[in-house]
Amino acid sequence: MATLIGSIQNPHGESHHHTAAAAKYNKMACLCLHWRIFLPTLAVIVLLVIILTAIIIHFSSSSRDDLPKQTFYPAPEDPEPNPNTTLPGDHVIYSKEDWYGVAPKFERQLKHPTPFVVISHTATPACYSPVVCAARMRNFQDVHMGDSHNFPDIGYSFVVGGDGNVYVGRGWDATNMHSGFVKRCNIGISFIGNFVHDTPTNGQIQAVQELIKLGVSLGKIDKNYKLVAMNETFTTLSPGVVLYGIIAKWPHFWKPSHDDIGMCPYTV
C-alpha cells in the first residue's frame, strides 16, 4: 500500500513530492524576481527623498541666513515722494527711522561741500527687499555700536541694497567712520553685499550714482568731488575687485598717490 501511495503520480507524470518542490521553487523564484525589481526601485526612491530633503534644508537655511535678526519689524514704509526721498528710477531713500535704527551716541558735524565720496561694500550677504535690507541695517548698527567697534553710530553715511534703495546711515551732515586722508572729510556710501566675486545689481549702481548727484545738487558734495575706493584709504579688500572695476569707469573716479595722504582741506 505504501508503495502504491508513494508511486501515485499527477496527470503529467510527476509525483506529489516533486510537484510541491517545484511549486516552492517557483514561489521563491517569483519572490526573488520581485525583490530584484523592488530593491533598486526602493533605493532610487530613498535617494530621491534624501536629495529632496537636502535641497529643502539648503534653501530653508539660505532663507534664514538671508534674513538677519530682528526681522519682526515691519517693512519700511515708503516716504512721501519728494526730491530728497525719491531718486530717478523710483529708488527710495529710507531714513533711519524708516529702518528702525537707534539714535547715535553723538555726532560730529561734517563740513560742506565735502571733497570726497568713498565707496565701500559691507562684505555681507546681499539683500533684495526692503524688509531684509532694513534688518541688515539694524545688524550693521548693532555691530558698529557694539563693543568690537564702539562707534557712535552705524559707520556709513549711506548704504544701498540690492533692491536699489538707499538707507540713511549717518546721513549728509555727520562725519563717518572712514579714516586715512579722507577722515571727517567725506560722504561714505556702501553697497550691501560682497563684491570680491559677486556683481552689484543695476538698481544699486543707479541708486548710488543718483544719490551722488543729489548730494552735489544739495551742496553736500563738492561739484569737483573725488570718487575714492575704500581700499585707497587704508589696507582692505573693500569695495571688492568687481565693484572697484565698475566705479573705476565712473566720472570723478580718482586713484590717489602716497603724496595725497593728508590732503583734506579742512582742519579736523
PDB file of C-alpha atoms in Angstrom:
ATOM      1  CA  MET A   1       0.000   0.000   0.000  1.00  0.00           C
ATOM      2  CA  ALA A   2       2.793   2.356   0.974  1.00  0.00           C
ATOM      3  CA  THR A   3       4.490   1.600  -2.262  1.00  0.00           C
ATOM      4  CA  LEU A   4       1.299   2.168  -4.150  1.00  0.00           C
ATOM      5  CA  ILE A   5       0.607   5.505  -2.478  1.00  0.00           C
ATOM      6  CA  GLY A   6       4.194   6.601  -2.880  1.00  0.00           C
ATOM      7  CA  SER A   7       4.061   5.896  -6.552  1.00  0.00           C
ATOM      8  CA  ILE A   8       0.853   7.853  -7.274  1.00  0.00           C
ATOM      9  CA  GLN A   9       1.591  10.430  -9.917  1.00  0.00           C
ATOM     10  CA  ASN A  10      -0.283  13.511 -11.160  1.00  0.00           C
ATOM     11  CA  PRO A  11      -1.675  13.589 -14.706  1.00  0.00           C
ATOM     12  CA  HIS A  12       1.622  14.926 -16.022  1.00  0.00           C
ATOM     13  CA  GLY A  13       3.520  12.010 -14.617  1.00  0.00           C
ATOM     14  CA  GLU A  14       5.111  13.881 -11.698  1.00  0.00           C
ATOM     15  CA  SER A  15       4.960  12.770  -8.108  1.00  0.00           C
ATOM     16  CA  HIS A  16       3.327  14.932  -5.421  1.00  0.00           C
ATOM     17  CA  HIS A  17       6.716  15.411  -3.804  1.00  0.00           C
ATOM     18  CA  HIS A  18       8.277  16.759  -6.952  1.00  0.00           C
ATOM     19  CA  THR A  19       5.253  18.977  -7.657  1.00  0.00           C
ATOM     20  CA  ALA A  20       5.436  20.575  -4.206  1.00  0.00           C
ATOM     21  CA  ALA A  21       9.140  21.173  -4.597  1.00  0.00           C
ATOM     22  CA  ALA A  22       8.641  22.753  -7.987  1.00  0.00           C
ATOM     23  CA  ALA A  23       5.878  24.968  -6.630  1.00  0.00           C
ATOM     24  CA  LYS A  24       8.099  26.070  -3.761  1.00  0.00           C
ATOM     25  CA  TYR A  25      10.938  26.779  -6.168  1.00  0.00           C
ATOM     26  CA  ASN A  26       8.672  28.779  -8.453  1.00  0.00           C
ATOM     27  CA  LYS A  27       7.387  30.803  -5.500  1.00  0.00           C
ATOM     28  CA  MET A  28      10.916  31.559  -4.336  1.00  0.00           C
ATOM     29  CA  ALA A  29      11.979  32.494  -7.833  1.00  0.00           C
ATOM     30  CA  CYS A  30       8.992  34.788  -8.124  1.00  0.00           C
ATOM     31  CA  LEU A  31       9.821  36.420  -4.793  1.00  0.00           C
ATOM     32  CA  CYS A  32      13.455  36.836  -5.826  1.00  0.00           C
ATOM     33  CA  LEU A  33      12.350  38.435  -9.084  1.00  0.00           C
ATOM     34  CA  HIS A  34      10.073  40.799  -7.192  1.00  0.00           C
ATOM     35  CA  TRP A  35      12.868  41.744  -4.796  1.00  0.00           C
ATOM     36  CA  ARG A  36      15.292  42.250  -7.693  1.00  0.00           C
ATOM     37  CA  ILE A  37      12.837  44.749  -9.136  1.00  0.00           C
ATOM     38  CA  PHE A  38      11.722  46.250  -5.819  1.00  0.00           C
ATOM     39  CA  LEU A  39      15.109  46.849  -4.179  1.00  0.00           C
ATOM     40  CA  PRO A  40      16.566  49.067  -6.942  1.00  0.00           C
ATOM     41  CA  THR A  41      13.288  50.961  -7.094  1.00  0.00           C
ATOM     42  CA  LEU A  42      13.340  51.433  -3.331  1.00  0.00           C
ATOM     43  CA  ALA A  43      16.944  52.587  -3.481  1.00  0.00           C
ATOM     44  CA  VAL A  44      16.069  55.172  -6.128  1.00  0.00           C
ATOM     45  CA  ILE A  45      13.116  56.411  -4.058  1.00  0.00           C
ATOM     46  CA  VAL A  46      15.253  56.681  -0.917  1.00  0.00           C
ATOM     47  CA  LEU A  47      17.949  58.530  -2.859  1.00  0.00           C
ATOM     48  CA  LEU A  48      15.394  60.973  -4.285  1.00  0.00           C
ATOM     49  CA  VAL A  49      13.956  61.571  -0.815  1.00  0.00           C
ATOM     50  CA  ILE A  50      17.445  62.290   0.541  1.00  0.00           C
ATOM     51  CA  ILE A  51      18.216  64.685  -2.301  1.00  0.00           C
ATOM     52  CA  LEU A  52      14.863  66.444  -1.928  1.00  0.00           C
ATOM     53  CA  THR A  53      15.358  66.768   1.822  1.00  0.00           C
ATOM     54  CA  ALA A  54      18.845  68.198   1.318  1.00  0.00           C
ATOM     55  CA  ILE A  55      17.506  70.737  -1.183  1.00  0.00           C
ATOM     56  CA  ILE A  56      14.720  71.803   1.183  1.00  0.00           C
ATOM     57  CA  ILE A  57      17.148  72.157   4.096  1.00  0.00           C
ATOM     58  CA  HIS A  58      19.610  74.106   1.940  1.00  0.00           C
ATOM     59  CA  PHE A  59      17.081  76.624   0.697  1.00  0.00           C
ATOM     60  CA  SER A  60      15.341  76.996   4.020  1.00  0.00           C
ATOM     61  CA  SER A  61      18.739  77.590   5.633  1.00  0.00           C
ATOM     62  CA  SER A  62      19.630  80.064   2.913  1.00  0.00           C
ATOM     63  CA  SER A  63      16.395  81.917   3.543  1.00  0.00           C
ATOM     64  CA  ARG A  64      17.115  82.054   7.263  1.00  0.00           C
ATOM     65  CA  ASP A  65      20.676  83.169   6.653  1.00  0.00           C
ATOM     66  CA  ASP A  66      19.433  85.894   4.329  1.00  0.00           C
ATOM     67  CA  LEU A  67      17.098  87.184   6.984  1.00  0.00           C
ATOM     68  CA  PRO A  68      19.106  88.777   9.777  1.00  0.00           C
ATOM     69  CA  LYS A  69      17.915  89.089  13.347  1.00  0.00           C
ATOM     70  CA  GLN A  70      15.175  91.494  14.411  1.00  0.00           C
ATOM     71  CA  THR A  71      13.036  90.624  11.409  1.00  0.00           C
ATOM     72  CA  PHE A  72       9.897  91.090  13.490  1.00  0.00           C
ATOM     73  CA  TYR A  73       9.951  94.759  12.482  1.00  0.00           C
ATOM     74  CA  PRO A  74       7.510  95.638   9.695  1.00  0.00           C
ATOM     75  CA  ALA A  75       8.848  96.595   6.295  1.00  0.00           C
ATOM     76  CA  PRO A  76       9.875 100.248   5.946  1.00  0.00           C
ATOM     77  CA  GLU A  77       7.096 102.485   4.721  1.00  0.00           C
ATOM     78  CA  ASP A  78       7.770 104.373   1.511  1.00  0.00           C
ATOM     79  CA  PRO A  79       8.245 108.069   2.284  1.00  0.00           C
ATOM     80  CA  GLU A  80       6.158 110.716   0.587  1.00  0.00           C
ATOM     81  CA  PRO A  81       7.710 111.358  -2.844  1.00  0.00           C
ATOM     82  CA  ASN A  82       9.904 114.451  -2.971  1.00  0.00           C
ATOM     83  CA  PRO A  83      13.309 115.277  -4.487  1.00  0.00           C
ATOM     84  CA  ASN A  84      15.079 114.317  -1.257  1.00  0.00           C
ATOM     85  CA  THR A  85      13.449 110.920  -0.719  1.00  0.00           C
ATOM     86  CA  THR A  86      12.778 109.587  -4.225  1.00  0.00           C
ATOM     87  CA  LEU A  87      15.561 109.361  -6.758  1.00  0.00           C
ATOM     88  CA  PRO A  88      15.061 108.946 -10.517  1.00  0.00           C
ATOM     89  CA  GLY A  89      14.157 105.394 -11.392  1.00  0.00           C
ATOM     90  CA  ASP A  90      11.939 105.064  -8.278  1.00  0.00           C
ATOM     91  CA  HIS A  91      14.876 104.463  -5.962  1.00  0.00           C
ATOM     92  CA  VAL A  92      13.660 105.316  -2.473  1.00  0.00           C
ATOM     93  CA  ILE A  93      15.729 106.898   0.302  1.00  0.00           C
ATOM     94  CA  TYR A  94      14.717 105.333   3.628  1.00  0.00           C
ATOM     95  CA  SER A  95      15.507 107.353   6.737  1.00  0.00           C
ATOM     96  CA  LYS A  96      16.985 105.875   9.894  1.00  0.00           C
ATOM     97  CA  GLU A  97      13.511 105.979  11.414  1.00  0.00           C
ATOM     98  CA  ASP A  98      12.170 104.025   8.427  1.00  0.00           C
ATOM     99  CA  TRP A  99      14.546 101.099   9.065  1.00  0.00           C
ATOM    100  CA  TYR A 100      14.081 101.356  12.851  1.00  0.00           C
ATOM    101  CA  GLY A 101      17.621 102.416  13.653  1.00  0.00           C
ATOM    102  CA  VAL A 102      18.552 103.815  17.051  1.00  0.00           C
ATOM    103  CA  ALA A 103      19.753 107.359  17.706  1.00  0.00           C
ATOM    104  CA  PRO A 104      23.539 107.934  17.610  1.00  0.00           C
ATOM    105  CA  LYS A 105      25.505 108.316  20.831  1.00  0.00           C
ATOM    106  CA  PHE A 106      26.869 111.564  19.441  1.00  0.00           C
ATOM    107  CA  GLU A 107      27.569 113.232  16.095  1.00  0.00           C
ATOM    108  CA  ARG A 108      30.425 115.307  14.707  1.00  0.00           C
ATOM    109  CA  GLN A 109      29.373 117.887  12.163  1.00  0.00           C
ATOM    110  CA  LEU A 110      30.566 117.313   8.601  1.00  0.00           C
ATOM    111  CA  LYS A 111      31.695 120.435   6.735  1.00  0.00           C
ATOM    112  CA  HIS A 112      30.164 121.038   3.313  1.00  0.00           C
ATOM    113  CA  PRO A 113      30.685 120.689   0.497  1.00  0.00           C
ATOM    114  CA  THR A 114      32.743 117.560   1.183  1.00  0.00           C
ATOM    115  CA  PRO A 115      35.533 116.901  -1.337  1.00  0.00           C
ATOM    116  CA  PHE A 116      35.463 113.094  -1.243  1.00  0.00           C
ATOM    117  CA  VAL A 117      32.954 110.301  -1.827  1.00  0.00           C
ATOM    118  CA  VAL A 118      34.230 106.952  -0.547  1.00  0.00           C
ATOM    119  CA  ILE A 119      32.759 103.728  -1.965  1.00  0.00           C
ATOM    120  CA  SER A 120      32.842 100.511   0.069  1.00  0.00           C
ATOM    121  CA  HIS A 121      30.981  97.234   0.420  1.00  0.00           C
ATOM    122  CA  THR A 122      29.591  95.647   3.558  1.00  0.00           C
ATOM    123  CA  ALA A 123      31.199  92.235   2.837  1.00  0.00           C
ATOM    124  CA  THR A 124      27.953  90.516   3.880  1.00  0.00           C
ATOM    125  CA  PRO A 125      25.254  88.559   2.069  1.00  0.00           C
ATOM    126  CA  ALA A 126      23.215  90.693  -0.303  1.00  0.00           C
ATOM    127  CA  CYS A 127      19.595  91.737   0.224  1.00  0.00           C
ATOM    128  CA  TYR A 128      16.866  92.288  -2.324  1.00  0.00           C
ATOM    129  CA  SER A 129      13.865  93.578  -0.401  1.00  0.00           C
ATOM    130  CA  PRO A 130      13.291  96.494   1.991  1.00  0.00           C
ATOM    131  CA  VAL A 131      12.406  94.222   4.907  1.00  0.00           C
ATOM    132  CA  VAL A 132      15.676  92.258   4.643  1.00  0.00           C
ATOM    133  CA  CYS A 133      17.818  95.294   3.791  1.00  0.00           C
ATOM    134  CA  ALA A 134      16.348  97.152   6.784  1.00  0.00           C
ATOM    135  CA  ALA A 135      17.190  94.203   9.013  1.00  0.00           C
ATOM    136  CA  ARG A 136      20.734  94.252   7.625  1.00  0.00           C
ATOM    137  CA  MET A 137      20.958  97.937   8.556  1.00  0.00           C
ATOM    138  CA  ARG A 138      19.953  97.170  12.132  1.00  0.00           C
ATOM    139  CA  ASN A 139      22.612  94.460  12.262  1.00  0.00           C
ATOM    140  CA  PHE A 140      25.275  96.829  10.908  1.00  0.00           C
ATOM    141  CA  GLN A 141      24.356  99.414  13.506  1.00  0.00           C
ATOM    142  CA  ASP A 142      24.389  96.826  16.312  1.00  0.00           C
ATOM    143  CA  VAL A 143      27.867  95.642  15.311  1.00  0.00           C
ATOM    144  CA  HIS A 144      29.313  99.109  14.766  1.00  0.00           C
ATOM    145  CA  MET A 145      27.969 100.484  18.044  1.00  0.00           C
ATOM    146  CA  GLY A 146      28.888  97.327  19.970  1.00  0.00           C
ATOM    147  CA  ASP A 147      31.991  96.552  21.960  1.00  0.00           C
ATOM    148  CA  SER A 148      34.003  95.323  18.953  1.00  0.00           C
ATOM    149  CA  HIS A 149      33.905  98.748  17.222  1.00  0.00           C
ATOM    150  CA  ASN A 150      32.399 101.163  19.727  1.00  0.00           C
ATOM    151  CA  PHE A 151      31.337 103.647  17.027  1.00  0.00           C
ATOM    152  CA  PRO A 152      28.811 106.331  17.984  1.00  0.00           C
ATOM    153  CA  ASP A 153      26.528 105.165  15.177  1.00  0.00           C
ATOM    154  CA  ILE A 154      26.405 102.927  12.117  1.00  0.00           C
ATOM    155  CA  GLY A 155      29.636 103.654  10.289  1.00  0.00           C
ATOM    156  CA  TYR A 156      28.380 104.581   6.819  1.00  0.00           C
ATOM    157  CA  SER A 157      26.814 107.815   5.585  1.00  0.00           C
ATOM    158  CA  PHE A 158      24.510 105.860   3.283  1.00  0.00           C
ATOM    159  CA  VAL A 159      24.015 102.200   2.409  1.00  0.00           C
ATOM    160  CA  VAL A 160      22.448 100.884  -0.803  1.00  0.00           C
ATOM    161  CA  GLY A 161      20.744  97.487  -1.016  1.00  0.00           C
ATOM    162  CA  GLY A 162      20.349  95.066  -3.881  1.00  0.00           C
ATOM    163  CA  ASP A 163      16.732  96.252  -4.005  1.00  0.00           C
ATOM    164  CA  GLY A 164      18.011  99.520  -5.467  1.00  0.00           C
ATOM    165  CA  ASN A 165      17.013 101.590  -2.432  1.00  0.00           C
ATOM    166  CA  VAL A 166      19.108 103.891  -0.256  1.00  0.00           C
ATOM    167  CA  TYR A 167      19.220 103.518   3.531  1.00  0.00           C
ATOM    168  CA  VAL A 168      20.393 106.533   5.514  1.00  0.00           C
ATOM    169  CA  GLY A 169      23.187 105.843   7.975  1.00  0.00           C
ATOM    170  CA  ARG A 170      24.824 108.971   9.378  1.00  0.00           C
ATOM    171  CA  GLY A 171      23.406 110.989   6.512  1.00  0.00           C
ATOM    172  CA  TRP A 172      24.706 114.119   4.837  1.00  0.00           C
ATOM    173  CA  ASP A 173      25.628 116.148   7.886  1.00  0.00           C
ATOM    174  CA  ALA A 174      27.658 113.898  10.227  1.00  0.00           C
ATOM    175  CA  THR A 175      31.198 112.564   9.812  1.00  0.00           C
ATOM    176  CA  ASN A 176      31.527 108.818   9.259  1.00  0.00           C
ATOM    177  CA  MET A 177      33.931 106.038  10.213  1.00  0.00           C
ATOM    178  CA  HIS A 178      36.322 106.360   7.237  1.00  0.00           C
ATOM    179  CA  SER A 179      39.922 107.052   8.190  1.00  0.00           C
ATOM    180  CA  GLY A 180      43.117 107.959   6.350  1.00  0.00           C
ATOM    181  CA  PHE A 181      43.348 111.170   4.350  1.00  0.00           C
ATOM    182  CA  VAL A 182      39.547 111.242   3.904  1.00  0.00           C
ATOM    183  CA  LYS A 183      38.826 111.200   7.652  1.00  0.00           C
ATOM    184  CA  ARG A 184      35.924 113.513   8.592  1.00  0.00           C
ATOM    185  CA  CYS A 185      36.081 114.845   5.062  1.00  0.00           C
ATOM    186  CA  ASN A 186      33.880 112.524   3.001  1.00  0.00           C
ATOM    187  CA  ILE A 187      30.489 111.026   2.305  1.00  0.00           C
ATOM    188  CA  GLY A 188      30.770 107.246   2.625  1.00  0.00           C
ATOM    189  CA  ILE A 189      28.442 105.114   0.527  1.00  0.00           C
ATOM    190  CA  SER A 190      28.456 101.348   0.995  1.00  0.00           C
ATOM    191  CA  PHE A 191      26.950  98.658  -1.238  1.00  0.00           C
ATOM    192  CA  ILE A 192      25.277  95.811   0.675  1.00  0.00           C
ATOM    193  CA  GLY A 193      26.962  92.617  -0.492  1.00  0.00           C
ATOM    194  CA  ASN A 194      30.381  91.135  -1.051  1.00  0.00           C
ATOM    195  CA  PHE A 195      31.852  92.155  -4.387  1.00  0.00           C
ATOM    196  CA  VAL A 196      35.141  90.334  -4.311  1.00  0.00           C
ATOM    197  CA  HIS A 197      33.384  87.908  -6.675  1.00  0.00           C
ATOM    198  CA  ASP A 198      29.729  88.977  -6.910  1.00  0.00           C
ATOM    199  CA  THR A 199      28.294  91.778  -9.034  1.00  0.00           C
ATOM    200  CA  PRO A 200      26.047  94.553  -7.691  1.00  0.00           C
ATOM    201  CA  THR A 201      22.576  94.903  -9.142  1.00  0.00           C
ATOM    202  CA  ASN A 202      21.795  97.532 -11.738  1.00  0.00           C
ATOM    203  CA  GLY A 203      19.485  99.111  -9.173  1.00  0.00           C
ATOM    204  CA  GLN A 204      22.351  99.510  -6.718  1.00  0.00           C
ATOM    205  CA  ILE A 205      24.592 101.119  -9.307  1.00  0.00           C
ATOM    206  CA  GLN A 206      21.892 103.511 -10.491  1.00  0.00           C
ATOM    207  CA  ALA A 207      20.854 104.460  -6.945  1.00  0.00           C
ATOM    208  CA  VAL A 208      24.425 105.291  -5.889  1.00  0.00           C
ATOM    209  CA  GLN A 209      25.000 107.412  -8.978  1.00  0.00           C
ATOM    210  CA  GLU A 210      21.743 109.281  -8.419  1.00  0.00           C
ATOM    211  CA  LEU A 211      22.498 109.727  -4.706  1.00  0.00           C
ATOM    212  CA  ILE A 212      25.837 111.356  -5.517  1.00  0.00           C
ATOM    213  CA  LYS A 213      24.124 113.695  -7.990  1.00  0.00           C
ATOM    214  CA  LEU A 214      21.604 114.606  -5.295  1.00  0.00           C
ATOM    215  CA  GLY A 215      24.418 115.340  -2.845  1.00  0.00           C
ATOM    216  CA  VAL A 216      26.033 117.688  -5.348  1.00  0.00           C
ATOM    217  CA  SER A 217      22.734 119.461  -6.046  1.00  0.00           C
ATOM    218  CA  LEU A 218      22.115 119.912  -2.301  1.00  0.00           C
ATOM    219  CA  GLY A 219      25.576 121.391  -1.794  1.00  0.00           C
ATOM    220  CA  LYS A 220      26.620 118.486   0.443  1.00  0.00           C
ATOM    221  CA  ILE A 221      29.207 117.168  -2.045  1.00  0.00           C
ATOM    222  CA  ASP A 222      31.649 119.385  -3.907  1.00  0.00           C
ATOM    223  CA  LYS A 223      30.849 119.609  -7.609  1.00  0.00           C
ATOM    224  CA  ASN A 224      34.506 118.684  -8.257  1.00  0.00           C
ATOM    225  CA  TYR A 225      34.440 115.819  -5.777  1.00  0.00           C
ATOM    226  CA  LYS A 226      36.850 112.902  -5.987  1.00  0.00           C
ATOM    227  CA  LEU A 227      35.365 109.397  -6.018  1.00  0.00           C
ATOM    228  CA  VAL A 228      37.640 107.142  -3.962  1.00  0.00           C
ATOM    229  CA  ALA A 229      37.570 103.381  -3.369  1.00  0.00           C
ATOM    230  CA  MET A 230      37.821 102.468   0.304  1.00  0.00           C
ATOM    231  CA  ASN A 231      40.931 100.350  -0.316  1.00  0.00           C
ATOM    232  CA  GLU A 232      42.722 103.507  -1.443  1.00  0.00           C
ATOM    233  CA  THR A 233      42.359 104.964   2.052  1.00  0.00           C
ATOM    234  CA  PHE A 234      43.766 102.036   4.046  1.00  0.00           C
ATOM    235  CA  THR A 235      44.524  98.321   3.638  1.00  0.00           C
ATOM    236  CA  THR A 236      41.290  96.457   2.955  1.00  0.00           C
ATOM    237  CA  LEU A 237      39.598  94.393   0.229  1.00  0.00           C
ATOM    238  CA  SER A 238      36.609  96.756   0.213  1.00  0.00           C
ATOM    239  CA  PRO A 239      34.877  97.536  -2.097  1.00  0.00           C
ATOM    240  CA  GLY A 240      35.935  94.276  -3.795  1.00  0.00           C
ATOM    241  CA  VAL A 241      37.629  93.894  -7.159  1.00  0.00           C
ATOM    242  CA  VAL A 242      34.363  93.577  -9.081  1.00  0.00           C
ATOM    243  CA  LEU A 243      32.866  96.771  -7.680  1.00  0.00           C
ATOM    244  CA  TYR A 244      36.208  98.550  -7.962  1.00  0.00           C
ATOM    245  CA  GLY A 245      36.272  97.751 -11.662  1.00  0.00           C
ATOM    246  CA  ILE A 246      32.800  99.266 -12.048  1.00  0.00           C
ATOM    247  CA  ILE A 247      33.361 102.547 -10.178  1.00  0.00           C
ATOM    248  CA  ALA A 248      36.758 102.982 -11.873  1.00  0.00           C
ATOM    249  CA  LYS A 249      34.771 103.872 -15.016  1.00  0.00           C
ATOM    250  CA  TRP A 250      32.600 106.493 -13.295  1.00  0.00           C
ATOM    251  CA  PRO A 251      33.107 110.242 -13.602  1.00  0.00           C
ATOM    252  CA  HIS A 252      35.261 111.744 -10.827  1.00  0.00           C
ATOM    253  CA  PHE A 253      36.929 108.399 -10.039  1.00  0.00           C
ATOM    254  CA  TRP A 254      40.296 109.169  -8.541  1.00  0.00           C
ATOM    255  CA  LYS A 255      43.235 106.991  -7.553  1.00  0.00           C
ATOM    256  CA  PRO A 256      45.364 108.853  -5.003  1.00  0.00           C
ATOM    257  CA  SER A 257      49.121 108.619  -4.662  1.00  0.00           C
ATOM    258  CA  HIS A 258      51.096 108.496  -1.430  1.00  0.00           C
ATOM    259  CA  ASP A 259      51.691 112.234  -1.760  1.00  0.00           C
ATOM    260  CA  ASP A 260      47.968 112.824  -1.418  1.00  0.00           C
ATOM    261  CA  ILE A 261      47.781 111.465   2.115  1.00  0.00           C
ATOM    262  CA  GLY A 262      46.589 114.161   4.499  1.00  0.00           C
ATOM    263  CA  MET A 263      45.244 116.403   1.755  1.00  0.00           C
ATOM    264  CA  CYS A 264      41.823 117.025   3.334  1.00  0.00           C
ATOM    265  CA  PRO A 265      41.412 120.811   3.076  1.00  0.00           C
ATOM    266  CA  TYR A 266      39.556 121.117   6.384  1.00  0.00           C
ATOM    267  CA  THR A 267      41.019 121.373   9.848  1.00  0.00           C
ATOM    268  CA  VAL A 268      39.713 118.317  11.705  1.00  0.00           C
TER     269      VAL A 268
END
